[in-house]
XYZ file of C-alpha atoms in Angstrom:
544
model
C 157.526 117.833 142.540
C 159.648 120.968 142.808
C 159.461 123.050 139.664
C 161.904 125.320 137.923
C 159.820 128.225 139.234
C 160.425 127.061 142.811
C 164.161 126.929 142.193
C 164.174 130.420 140.668
C 162.155 131.712 143.616
C 164.682 130.300 146.074
C 167.545 131.906 144.138
C 165.775 135.284 144.138
C 165.198 135.054 147.869
C 168.860 134.211 148.374
C 169.955 137.226 146.306
C 167.721 139.749 148.049
C 168.803 143.386 148.292
C 169.658 143.302 152.022
C 171.713 140.109 151.578
C 173.643 141.468 148.594
C 174.152 144.773 150.438
C 175.603 142.857 153.382
C 177.984 140.997 151.072
C 179.123 144.188 149.323
C 179.482 145.988 152.638
C 181.591 143.134 154.013
C 183.830 143.293 150.932
C 184.234 147.060 151.456
C 185.202 146.501 155.096
C 187.737 143.861 154.050
C 189.132 146.208 151.386
C 189.817 148.794 154.091
C 191.164 146.158 156.495
C 193.935 144.755 154.301
C 196.378 147.588 154.913
C 198.822 145.346 156.797
C 199.956 144.273 153.326
C 200.624 147.891 152.312
C 203.502 148.143 154.807
C 206.102 147.271 152.181
C 204.960 150.261 150.108
C 206.353 152.703 152.687
C 208.665 150.583 154.877
C 211.986 151.443 153.112
C 211.188 155.166 153.269
C 210.264 154.787 156.940
C 213.580 153.050 157.585
C 215.535 155.695 155.705
C 213.957 158.736 157.378
C 214.011 157.268 160.901
C 217.338 155.448 160.421
C 216.106 152.029 161.543
C 217.449 148.671 160.366
C 215.811 145.969 158.236
C 215.413 143.803 161.329
C 213.563 146.625 163.096
C 211.346 147.117 160.034
C 210.468 143.432 160.200
C 209.619 143.849 163.888
C 207.189 146.652 162.938
C 205.630 144.537 160.196
C 205.279 141.595 162.544
C 203.722 143.795 165.235
C 200.842 144.518 162.864
C 200.325 140.826 162.232
C 200.680 139.997 165.947
C 197.936 142.515 166.691
C 195.780 140.821 164.079
C 196.295 137.322 165.447
C 196.154 137.887 169.207
C 192.984 139.979 168.998
C 191.138 137.316 166.977
C 189.622 135.317 169.866
C 188.561 138.519 171.671
C 186.865 140.075 168.647
C 185.432 136.644 167.799
C 183.680 136.342 171.151
C 182.242 139.840 170.797
C 180.996 139.176 167.252
C 179.485 135.789 168.139
C 177.678 137.305 171.121
C 176.825 140.858 170.017
C 177.135 140.984 166.232
C 179.431 143.111 164.024
C 178.452 146.649 165.064
C 180.883 147.162 167.993
C 183.913 145.656 166.159
C 183.255 147.832 163.099
C 183.362 151.003 165.198
C 186.523 149.688 166.836
C 188.152 148.977 163.471
C 187.503 152.506 162.177
C 188.956 154.051 165.347
C 192.028 151.803 165.302
C 192.915 152.650 161.707
C 192.535 156.388 162.109
C 194.555 156.612 165.338
C 197.345 154.252 164.230
C 198.024 155.691 160.772
C 197.721 159.297 161.914
C 200.166 158.594 164.744
C 202.652 156.844 162.445
C 202.520 159.755 160.014
C 203.234 162.214 162.816
C 206.369 160.303 163.878
C 207.493 160.014 160.242
C 207.024 163.743 159.577
C 208.891 164.736 162.750
C 211.866 162.524 161.830
C 214.871 162.135 164.133
C 216.337 165.642 163.809
C 220.024 165.663 164.641
C 219.918 162.330 166.487
C 221.835 159.378 165.080
C 218.845 157.060 165.251
C 215.256 156.805 166.446
C 214.895 156.750 170.210
C 213.779 153.479 171.858
C 210.673 155.210 173.198
C 209.513 156.353 169.752
C 210.295 152.944 168.291
C 208.140 151.374 171.038
C 205.347 153.808 170.095
C 205.637 152.712 166.446
C 205.374 149.085 167.539
C 202.282 149.900 169.617
C 200.666 151.710 166.685
C 201.389 148.720 164.439
C 199.661 146.496 167.011
C 196.617 148.799 166.913
C 196.500 148.487 163.124
C 196.415 144.709 163.573
C 193.539 145.041 166.060
C 191.576 147.005 163.459
C 192.318 144.523 160.672
C 190.940 141.611 162.698
C 187.878 143.526 163.885
C 186.889 144.467 160.348
C 187.723 141.169 158.670
C 186.139 138.980 161.348
C 182.947 141.041 161.173
C 182.728 140.566 157.404
C 183.459 136.829 157.469
C 181.016 136.054 160.280
C 178.188 138.156 158.853
C 178.601 136.696 155.355
C 178.796 133.097 156.590
C 175.540 133.523 158.530
C 173.788 135.158 155.575
C 174.460 132.453 152.953
C 173.928 128.650 152.880
C 176.698 126.179 153.608
C 177.094 125.169 149.962
C 178.169 128.744 149.114
C 180.309 129.468 152.171
C 183.708 129.128 150.496
C 182.671 131.303 147.546
C 181.169 134.203 149.497
C 183.883 134.099 152.178
C 186.441 134.031 149.366
C 184.867 137.180 147.908
C 185.137 138.959 151.258
C 188.719 137.837 151.702
C 189.466 138.918 148.125
C 188.653 142.450 149.227
C 191.328 142.097 151.879
C 193.806 140.872 149.283
C 192.948 143.690 146.876
C 193.531 146.353 149.515
C 197.292 146.547 148.974
C 196.789 146.863 145.212
C 194.426 149.810 145.569
C 196.528 151.793 148.032
C 199.914 151.012 146.484
C 198.611 151.932 143.015
C 197.381 155.271 144.337
C 200.767 155.813 145.983
C 202.662 154.960 142.781
C 200.526 157.191 140.559
C 199.890 160.268 142.727
C 202.796 160.480 145.182
C 205.653 158.066 144.415
C 208.127 157.892 147.269
C 205.982 160.188 149.475
C 205.299 158.018 152.500
C 203.729 160.890 154.465
C 200.923 161.362 151.918
C 200.328 157.601 151.768
C 200.001 157.396 155.568
C 197.581 160.341 155.518
C 195.504 158.594 152.866
C 195.471 155.372 154.896
C 194.229 157.150 158.014
C 191.151 158.495 156.199
C 190.450 155.954 153.443
C 190.280 153.074 155.933
C 188.193 154.574 158.717
C 185.497 156.511 156.825
C 184.285 153.658 154.527
C 184.021 151.313 157.528
C 181.792 153.843 159.270
C 179.583 153.813 156.166
C 179.511 149.994 156.129
C 178.327 150.040 159.750
C 174.839 150.853 158.460
C 174.506 147.895 156.054
C 176.624 144.995 157.399
C 174.324 142.741 159.444
C 173.380 139.018 159.397
C 170.414 138.263 157.102
C 168.364 135.115 157.954
C 168.375 132.419 155.289
C 165.248 131.838 153.166
C 162.867 129.112 154.338
C 163.773 127.007 151.298
C 167.324 126.671 152.655
C 166.332 126.227 156.284
C 163.699 123.566 155.506
C 164.116 122.387 151.911
C 161.914 119.318 152.533
C 158.805 121.401 153.087
C 159.491 123.462 149.963
C 160.170 120.403 147.814
C 157.161 118.376 148.992
C 154.721 121.270 148.719
C 152.028 120.598 146.112
C 152.821 116.893 145.576
C 150.223 114.167 145.349
C 150.100 111.889 148.402
C 152.214 108.770 147.963
C 150.184 105.569 147.823
C 150.989 102.637 150.046
C 153.954 100.673 148.801
C 154.907 103.178 146.105
C 158.669 103.539 145.843
C 160.097 107.027 145.484
C 163.669 108.249 145.221
C 164.934 109.810 148.423
C 168.087 110.756 150.253
C 168.694 109.781 153.845
C 171.296 111.330 156.067
C 173.461 108.250 155.730
C 173.215 108.397 151.955
C 174.356 112.000 151.431
C 177.310 112.043 149.075
C 176.708 108.486 147.786
C 173.056 108.103 146.737
C 172.342 107.639 143.048
C 169.280 109.794 142.497
C 168.178 107.672 139.592
C 167.882 104.462 141.662
C 165.048 104.568 144.199
C 165.887 102.380 147.164
C 163.596 103.328 150.035
C 159.917 103.810 150.833
C 158.245 106.997 151.971
C 156.631 106.421 155.379
C 152.823 106.539 155.249
C 152.110 107.670 158.786
C 153.377 110.632 160.750
C 156.847 109.288 161.350
C 158.786 111.489 158.926
C 160.677 113.135 161.737
C 161.873 109.840 163.119
C 163.366 108.616 159.838
C 164.417 112.095 158.687
C 164.273 111.119 154.991
C 164.560 113.987 152.527
C 162.639 113.427 149.310
C 164.226 114.617 146.091
C 162.460 114.415 142.730
C 164.038 112.523 139.859
C 164.675 115.788 137.997
C 166.386 117.459 140.926
C 169.012 120.028 140.078
C 172.323 120.439 141.841
C 170.824 123.443 143.649
C 167.963 121.370 145.085
C 170.297 118.584 146.135
C 172.573 121.197 147.666
C 169.645 122.540 149.697
C 168.966 119.081 151.106
C 172.641 118.565 151.845
C 172.797 121.960 153.569
C 169.836 121.104 155.795
C 171.270 117.723 156.715
C 174.708 119.189 157.311
C 173.212 121.846 159.559
C 171.650 119.194 161.802
C 174.827 117.110 161.969
C 177.490 119.856 161.923
C 179.782 119.652 164.943
C 179.890 122.366 167.580
C 183.458 122.301 168.881
C 184.805 125.277 170.810
C 186.596 126.236 174.000
C 188.391 123.358 175.726
C 187.115 120.892 173.129
C 188.929 122.831 170.413
C 192.269 122.602 172.201
C 191.908 118.853 172.709
C 191.065 118.185 169.040
C 193.881 116.721 166.875
C 192.305 118.493 163.886
C 193.025 121.845 165.522
C 196.744 121.164 165.805
C 196.904 119.731 162.306
C 195.294 122.760 160.704
C 197.376 125.292 162.639
C 200.588 123.423 161.751
C 199.822 123.657 158.037
C 198.735 127.275 158.318
C 201.831 128.214 160.329
C 204.199 126.988 157.619
C 202.271 128.369 154.646
C 201.133 131.732 155.973
C 204.535 132.274 157.596
C 206.107 131.927 154.158
C 203.633 134.377 152.656
C 204.093 136.895 155.465
C 207.865 136.800 155.106
C 207.579 137.635 151.407
C 204.974 140.383 151.671
C 206.778 142.052 154.593
C 210.017 142.204 152.602
C 208.892 142.519 149.006
C 209.874 146.198 149.028
C 213.415 145.386 150.185
C 213.671 142.567 147.618
C 212.725 144.868 144.753
C 215.127 147.588 145.930
C 217.992 145.085 146.236
C 217.400 143.768 142.707
C 217.008 147.285 141.307
C 220.226 148.482 142.946
C 222.140 145.484 141.620
C 221.181 146.098 137.991
C 221.204 149.925 137.969
C 224.544 151.649 138.648
C 222.770 155.029 138.933
C 220.308 154.602 141.774
C 217.176 156.715 141.350
C 215.070 156.528 144.546
C 211.891 157.648 142.748
C 212.221 154.918 140.124
C 213.111 152.384 142.824
C 210.000 153.377 144.780
C 207.859 152.785 141.683
C 209.259 149.252 141.326
C 208.636 148.723 145.007
C 204.983 149.839 144.805
C 204.487 147.808 141.616
C 205.517 144.613 143.411
C 203.084 145.309 146.247
C 200.311 145.851 143.680
C 201.234 142.661 141.808
C 201.236 140.625 145.007
C 197.860 142.100 145.902
C 196.293 141.091 142.577
C 197.502 137.516 143.013
C 196.328 137.575 146.615
C 192.837 138.661 145.571
C 192.645 136.062 142.778
C 193.796 133.280 145.104
C 191.041 133.962 147.617
C 188.300 133.935 144.971
C 189.587 130.973 142.954
C 190.258 128.799 146.001
C 186.804 129.580 147.351
C 185.251 128.391 144.088
C 187.459 125.275 144.026
C 186.568 124.481 147.631
C 182.816 124.732 146.989
C 183.126 122.704 143.761
C 185.087 120.003 145.592
C 182.541 119.840 148.400
C 179.270 120.245 146.470
C 179.891 118.515 143.146
C 182.792 116.111 143.705
C 181.430 115.185 147.164
C 184.967 115.288 148.602
C 186.132 116.850 151.879
C 187.418 120.398 151.557
C 190.691 119.330 153.206
C 191.920 117.994 149.859
C 192.210 121.633 148.712
C 195.085 122.105 151.154
C 197.301 120.071 148.824
C 196.605 122.591 146.056
C 197.518 125.480 148.343
C 200.768 123.851 149.500
C 201.770 123.018 145.921
C 201.187 126.632 144.880
C 203.531 127.788 147.651
C 206.252 125.386 146.552
C 206.033 126.693 142.973
C 206.134 130.276 144.220
C 209.325 129.745 146.213
C 211.021 128.079 143.256
C 210.187 131.118 141.089
C 211.361 133.544 143.790
C 214.702 131.743 144.144
C 215.325 131.895 140.399
C 214.653 135.621 139.854
C 217.761 137.828 139.565
C 216.331 140.908 137.820
C 213.712 143.301 139.142
C 211.841 143.298 135.816
C 210.998 139.604 136.328
C 210.072 139.914 139.999
C 206.394 140.234 139.114
C 206.240 136.494 138.365
C 207.035 135.238 141.891
C 205.042 138.154 143.346
C 201.894 137.020 141.528
C 202.408 133.354 142.403
C 203.239 134.018 146.075
C 200.232 136.335 146.251
C 197.972 133.706 144.710
C 199.256 131.015 147.083
C 198.913 133.259 150.125
C 195.400 134.266 149.100
C 194.509 130.596 148.658
C 195.303 130.026 152.329
C 192.583 132.438 153.350
C 190.163 131.097 150.745
C 190.586 127.459 151.822
C 190.948 127.499 155.599
C 187.796 129.283 156.930
C 185.353 126.818 155.250
C 187.417 123.923 156.647
C 187.127 125.445 160.126
C 183.340 125.520 159.658
C 183.325 121.925 158.370
C 185.508 120.571 161.180
C 184.375 122.660 164.158
C 180.949 124.105 163.267
C 179.404 127.503 162.489
C 177.980 128.442 165.896
C 181.338 129.649 167.238
C 183.025 130.411 163.909
C 184.521 133.783 164.855
C 186.001 132.501 168.098
C 187.384 129.309 166.527
C 188.729 131.157 163.502
C 190.331 133.662 165.843
C 192.331 130.863 167.487
C 193.247 129.233 164.167
C 194.267 132.602 162.692
C 196.833 132.986 165.491
C 198.868 130.136 164.011
C 200.928 132.303 161.601
C 202.517 134.007 164.610
C 205.148 131.281 164.859
C 206.058 130.938 161.205
C 205.632 134.630 160.442
C 207.913 135.703 163.298
C 210.613 133.132 162.628
C 210.737 133.534 158.858
C 210.480 137.352 158.832
C 213.121 137.898 161.517
C 215.356 135.398 159.717
C 214.869 137.341 156.471
C 215.629 140.665 158.158
C 218.811 139.357 159.761
C 219.890 137.924 156.440
C 219.402 141.325 154.780
C 221.301 143.092 157.546
C 224.164 140.607 157.233
C 224.545 141.545 153.564
C 224.067 145.287 154.099
C 227.213 147.465 153.786
C 228.243 148.981 157.109
C 229.073 152.637 157.615
C 232.756 151.743 157.558
C 233.538 150.683 154.000
C 236.548 148.694 155.252
C 234.284 146.489 157.351
C 232.179 145.319 154.413
C 232.141 141.549 154.230
C 233.891 139.793 151.310
C 230.640 138.449 149.849
C 229.668 141.933 148.632
C 232.970 143.060 147.103
C 231.206 143.504 143.774
C 228.751 145.891 145.421
C 231.591 147.909 146.939
C 233.078 148.372 143.488
C 229.712 149.449 142.132
C 229.389 152.072 144.863
C 232.189 154.026 143.181
C 229.897 154.836 140.256
C 226.500 154.617 141.928
C 224.638 157.796 142.764
C 222.630 157.214 145.949
C 220.064 159.962 146.301
C 218.663 159.934 149.821
C 219.035 156.195 150.548
C 221.936 155.568 152.956
C 224.017 152.598 151.736
C 224.319 151.250 155.269
C 220.542 150.722 155.434
C 220.002 149.038 152.082
C 221.419 145.768 150.791
C 222.672 146.280 147.239
C 223.779 142.769 146.323
C 220.673 141.567 144.464
C 219.337 138.071 145.144
C 222.352 137.174 147.289
C 220.877 139.456 149.961
C 217.994 137.077 150.688
C 218.076 133.852 148.635
C 219.182 131.626 151.530
C 215.976 132.592 153.391
C 213.896 131.377 150.446
C 215.524 127.941 150.554
C 214.356 127.620 154.166
C 210.765 128.528 153.304
C 210.822 126.143 150.330
C 211.585 123.261 152.684
C 208.829 124.457 155.038
C 206.312 124.347 152.175
C 207.322 120.770 151.311
C 206.574 119.782 154.918
C 203.225 121.591 154.671
C 202.378 119.594 151.527
C 202.990 116.324 153.394
C 200.753 117.466 156.269
C 198.075 118.601 153.793
C 198.049 115.186 152.128
C 197.637 113.581 155.544
C 194.768 115.964 156.391
C 192.952 115.064 153.161
C 193.427 111.315 153.690
C 192.322 111.570 157.308
C 189.224 113.605 156.464
C 188.358 111.254 153.612
C 188.459 108.261 155.948
C 186.273 110.080 158.446
C 183.723 110.916 155.742
C 183.545 107.273 154.614
C 182.984 106.174 158.203
C 179.882 108.379 158.406
C 178.288 106.647 155.421
């Protein structure tokens, strides 16, 4: 019978120095790879200096996310075949080149020209794409390496920790920007070029897959070691592959085979005093033998693939729209409630919202990872039920965002949207493993992670056009009637360095109609999530 000492030994082997170093290194890589979310911390200043519209700023933000999504399958194939070393070098190079190039264009400005030339704008778009390439290379390396270094029962938790680093990235960089150089986009871009590439080069030396301990690869041998032979006819408690998730450990209902036919029956003996960890080891070993291996053409013919990307498109698209425009939202609310516009103070509010979103984003990834593992390991339910929690969090977040009319209260929807968006990335990767298998995780996740392209593009461009429609034009006589109150306020407002024609000053009226659209999208996602949970539950019962 397995002893407490055996369990402690298996835990120590799981938490070995190389394995923990790999986890910490993967978190560091993710922390450096989350800079797509920092865009809102310098986007308004970029638009002001280069005289580009809100719609064009959204195009730049989306280019970074497009680079992230479209490069996923390519980086995934490389990581699955060659490991994380090549993608990590690629990520460091992408970050340094892209941020240094963006800073150079920002510092040069537009001179005496009326606006940024199409060629330079195309270069900015290309650099944003390169940033996205680097984000996916770093994040995919961390996720894949961590998933292969820890057992299935801990996948959601450890992957959530890695993804939490990605969510915390915006908080770290925006906090530094707010404290040390508020409103100085050039210094922030310089920091990003160095503080993203150098740590990834350091992580290159420690991020590598660590084989699982023997106790997790073959728990039966570890559990049966040192037991007395079972006499003929003696009944012992055991778990068969058909009984996983339903067997009552306290009620023995099968016999241990006497001859050498263990491998035919594939029974897994568990002592009466088994802990959740021991049972989890058995479940991991059984799951490993029965886990599907769906990839390539099979993936594109699977209904599960289209279900999961539909849910992710609606939810992540909503989150992307908010994070890409959170700076413009905070500036619009600040301008509405402050007749004397101070760009330094406005920039601090802007950076504070990015930091607040980032904290919620980080918390969502960790908490949802823990909930997912608890649901799977202890409640014996499919992880797909967690999608309902994620969708509900998004609905609540949009309701809060619609109701806010003062910048001092904007932190509430920022935290909730951040938490909901982080929950997406804490819940979906383990479901991809559960539905499609671990062998081709990076490739499959690369395809699934492309799904936000649709929702992110549609919602963000819609938001940008909505902002531009409410933005005062250069001709004060052409200002639309809906912002007459803003025109009156302009008589007393002191605008220091922020051209009125490039910033909507009407508060929540600048964007609220876009939030009603995303609220409806989240309701649809909740219905699809409920269907995914019901469908997965039926499939699990059919296996029993």
